[in-house]
Amino acid sequence: MSGVWHCAQLVIGRDLRLAFRNRAQLLHPLLFFGIVTTLFPLALSPEPSRLRDVAPGVLWVGALLASLLAIEFLFREDAQDGTLEQYALSGRSLTWLLFAKTVSHWLLSGLPLALASPVVAYGLAVSPGAMPGIVASVALGTIALSLLGAVSAGLTLGIKRGGALLSLLTLPLAVPLLIFGAQATARAIAGADMSAPMYFLAACAVLGITLAPLAAAAAVRISLE
Amino acid sequence: MSVHRLTGEALHVFRGERHVLRGVSFAAQGGEYLEVTGRNGAGKTSLLRTIVGLVHAESGRIEWNGLDIHRDARAFHAQVAFLGHESPLKADLTAMENLHFAIGIRRTIDATEIARALGETGAGGFADRPVRTLSAGQRRRVALAGVVLAAAPLWVLDEPATHLDADGHALVGRLVERHRASGGIVIAAVHAPLPVAEPGTRHLGLTSS
């Protein structure tokens, strides 16, 4: 069993090291998130009460689009340089290796988005008391998003410039996450009990953890043919 | 240790609409080198990718030690080192780091072992440089060190000597000889024959359809 954990460590370690050697890719979705969400107060009225009302929607649409941007890079480079091929031929479970890859992807995209969301929320006149709830909901939502993205990224690997198709494929399935994520954030801002939408996001994440790596591995195998 | 054996029987492979391999058969056993030749587009790469199980043959079967390779693909893959025509390296990592991560997934390995393999393939001098600063031939040497380190009985190499200089060409020949001597099987698609001894070498010529 130790071999399995060691493998995951190596996959995640490699991705983290690469990300820190090439920080532009890391910052790109974060910058996008920041820019999109700061445009709203400029376009709408800067009235705090009004901003607070739209904050959940703005925050979540921004986070969703930023994650989509990041998902494109999930497998692309590994497919181009033959790393995925080596993973498929490593004698290890491809499902497990891709799960580890998705974990590192979340650490590099979803987690930073979650950690940046209080800054964005503060810009939208949200009171500091709501911040822990917001971070938790974005963190949970992006876990499910990363897993969902892994499947679509695997499916669109074989297609040149599959970016548009990737978004088209992922967005409809991400709509429930958007609805319940925004709901959770709205409740956090209102100071209400947010457990119902949080349970839903958690259920999506668990479903994703169990099924998405299997589907992603099957998709990657097909695209490697 | 029993002698390893790889056989392919009447393989038919389609790539899209194209019928690339039409009834290709081959056999190789431990200590042998199977040289696959053929013109561009004759299906050499398709054959190698079929042998490692990345591509599924439309009909025919490939057996490793008497077992269909798709029966227990993971156990089979643990015994194969595959090198495609691109060297599977990360440009932002050094040669050492690349092999540490790539081979570490297959088996436990330490830095001295990696350094030794890189030295053997003539890549010792640039082991700590990011791969993006290396020439294509230098990358190939790093990738070959990876094949050696995989410690797999079956090597499947697609144009192993591509981008290599004359000395590198001889190096590939030496590596193949050594692997054969240890009871391994080497299958390589080549344009120029590798400098290996004729006994124990089999030839498979593919004709373009």
Short mmCIF file of C-alpha atoms in Angstrom, two decimals, chain A residues 3 6-7 9-11 13-15 17-18 21-22 77-78 80-83 85-94 97 221 223-225, chain B residues 15 49 52-56 74-75 77-78 80 82-84 86-94 97-98 100-102 104-108:
data_model
loop_
_atom_site.label_atom_id
_atom_site.label_comp_id
_atom_site.label_asym_id
_atom_site.label_seq_id
_atom_site.Cartn_x
_atom_site.Cartn_y
_atom_site.Cartn_z
CA GLY A 3 3.72 2.31 -2.96
CA HIS A 6 4.28 7.25 -2.70
CA CYS A 7 3.03 7.38 -6.31
CA GLN A 9 3.08 12.00 -3.62
CA LEU A 10 5.36 11.92 -6.65
CA VAL A 11 2.61 12.99 -9.05
CA GLY A 13 5.13 16.78 -5.98
CA ARG A 14 5.99 16.98 -9.66
CA ASP A 15 3.00 19.19 -10.44
CA ARG A 17 7.26 21.91 -8.41
CA LEU A 18 6.40 22.61 -12.04
CA ARG A 21 8.81 27.07 -11.71
CA ASN A 22 6.19 28.50 -14.04
CA GLU A 77 0.91 19.66 -21.24
CA ASP A 78 1.21 16.12 -19.93
CA GLN A 80 1.87 16.82 -25.31
CA ASP A 81 5.14 15.81 -23.73
CA GLY A 82 4.21 12.14 -23.35
CA THR A 83 3.87 12.14 -19.58
CA GLU A 85 1.48 8.00 -21.97
CA GLN A 86 4.10 7.11 -19.38
CA TYR A 87 1.47 7.24 -16.64
CA ALA A 88 -0.74 4.88 -18.64
CA LEU A 89 2.20 2.49 -19.10
CA SER A 90 3.65 2.79 -15.60
CA GLY A 91 2.08 -0.40 -14.33
CA ARG A 92 0.17 1.68 -11.79
CA SER A 93 -3.52 2.46 -11.74
CA LEU A 94 -4.12 5.31 -14.19
CA LEU A 97 -2.53 8.72 -10.87
CA ARG A 221 -6.96 6.04 -22.52
CA SER A 223 -7.45 9.88 -26.39
CA LEU A 224 -4.04 8.18 -26.18
CA GLU A 225 -5.02 5.66 -28.85
CA ARG B 15 -5.82 4.34 -37.73
CA ARG B 49 2.00 1.42 -29.68
CA VAL B 52 2.60 -1.81 -25.47
CA GLY B 53 -1.19 -1.82 -25.45
CA LEU B 54 -1.84 1.87 -26.09
CA VAL B 55 -3.54 1.04 -29.37
CA HIS B 56 -6.00 -1.83 -29.63
CA ARG B 74 -1.04 -3.35 -15.39
CA ALA B 75 1.17 -6.36 -14.65
CA HIS B 77 3.07 -2.58 -18.22
CA ALA B 78 5.20 -3.01 -15.11
CA VAL B 80 7.65 -2.68 -20.26
CA PHE B 82 8.40 2.41 -23.66
CA LEU B 83 10.16 5.29 -25.34
CA GLY B 84 8.14 7.14 -27.96
CA GLU B 86 9.31 12.34 -28.31
CA SER B 87 11.36 12.24 -25.11
CA PRO B 88 8.82 12.34 -22.25
CA LEU B 89 10.50 15.03 -20.16
CA LYS B 90 9.32 18.17 -18.41
CA ALA B 91 11.14 21.23 -19.75
CA ASP B 92 11.03 23.06 -16.41
CA LEU B 93 12.58 20.22 -14.40
CA THR B 94 16.20 19.12 -14.42
CA GLU B 97 14.18 15.62 -11.21
CA ASN B 98 12.52 14.31 -14.34
CA HIS B 100 13.16 10.98 -10.02
CA PHE B 101 9.45 11.61 -10.62
CA ALA B 102 9.02 9.47 -13.73
CA GLY B 104 9.76 6.80 -8.87
CA ILE B 105 6.21 5.98 -9.91
CA ARG B 106 7.36 2.61 -11.19
CA ARG B 107 9.75 1.62 -8.41
CA THR B 108 11.68 3.06 -5.50
#
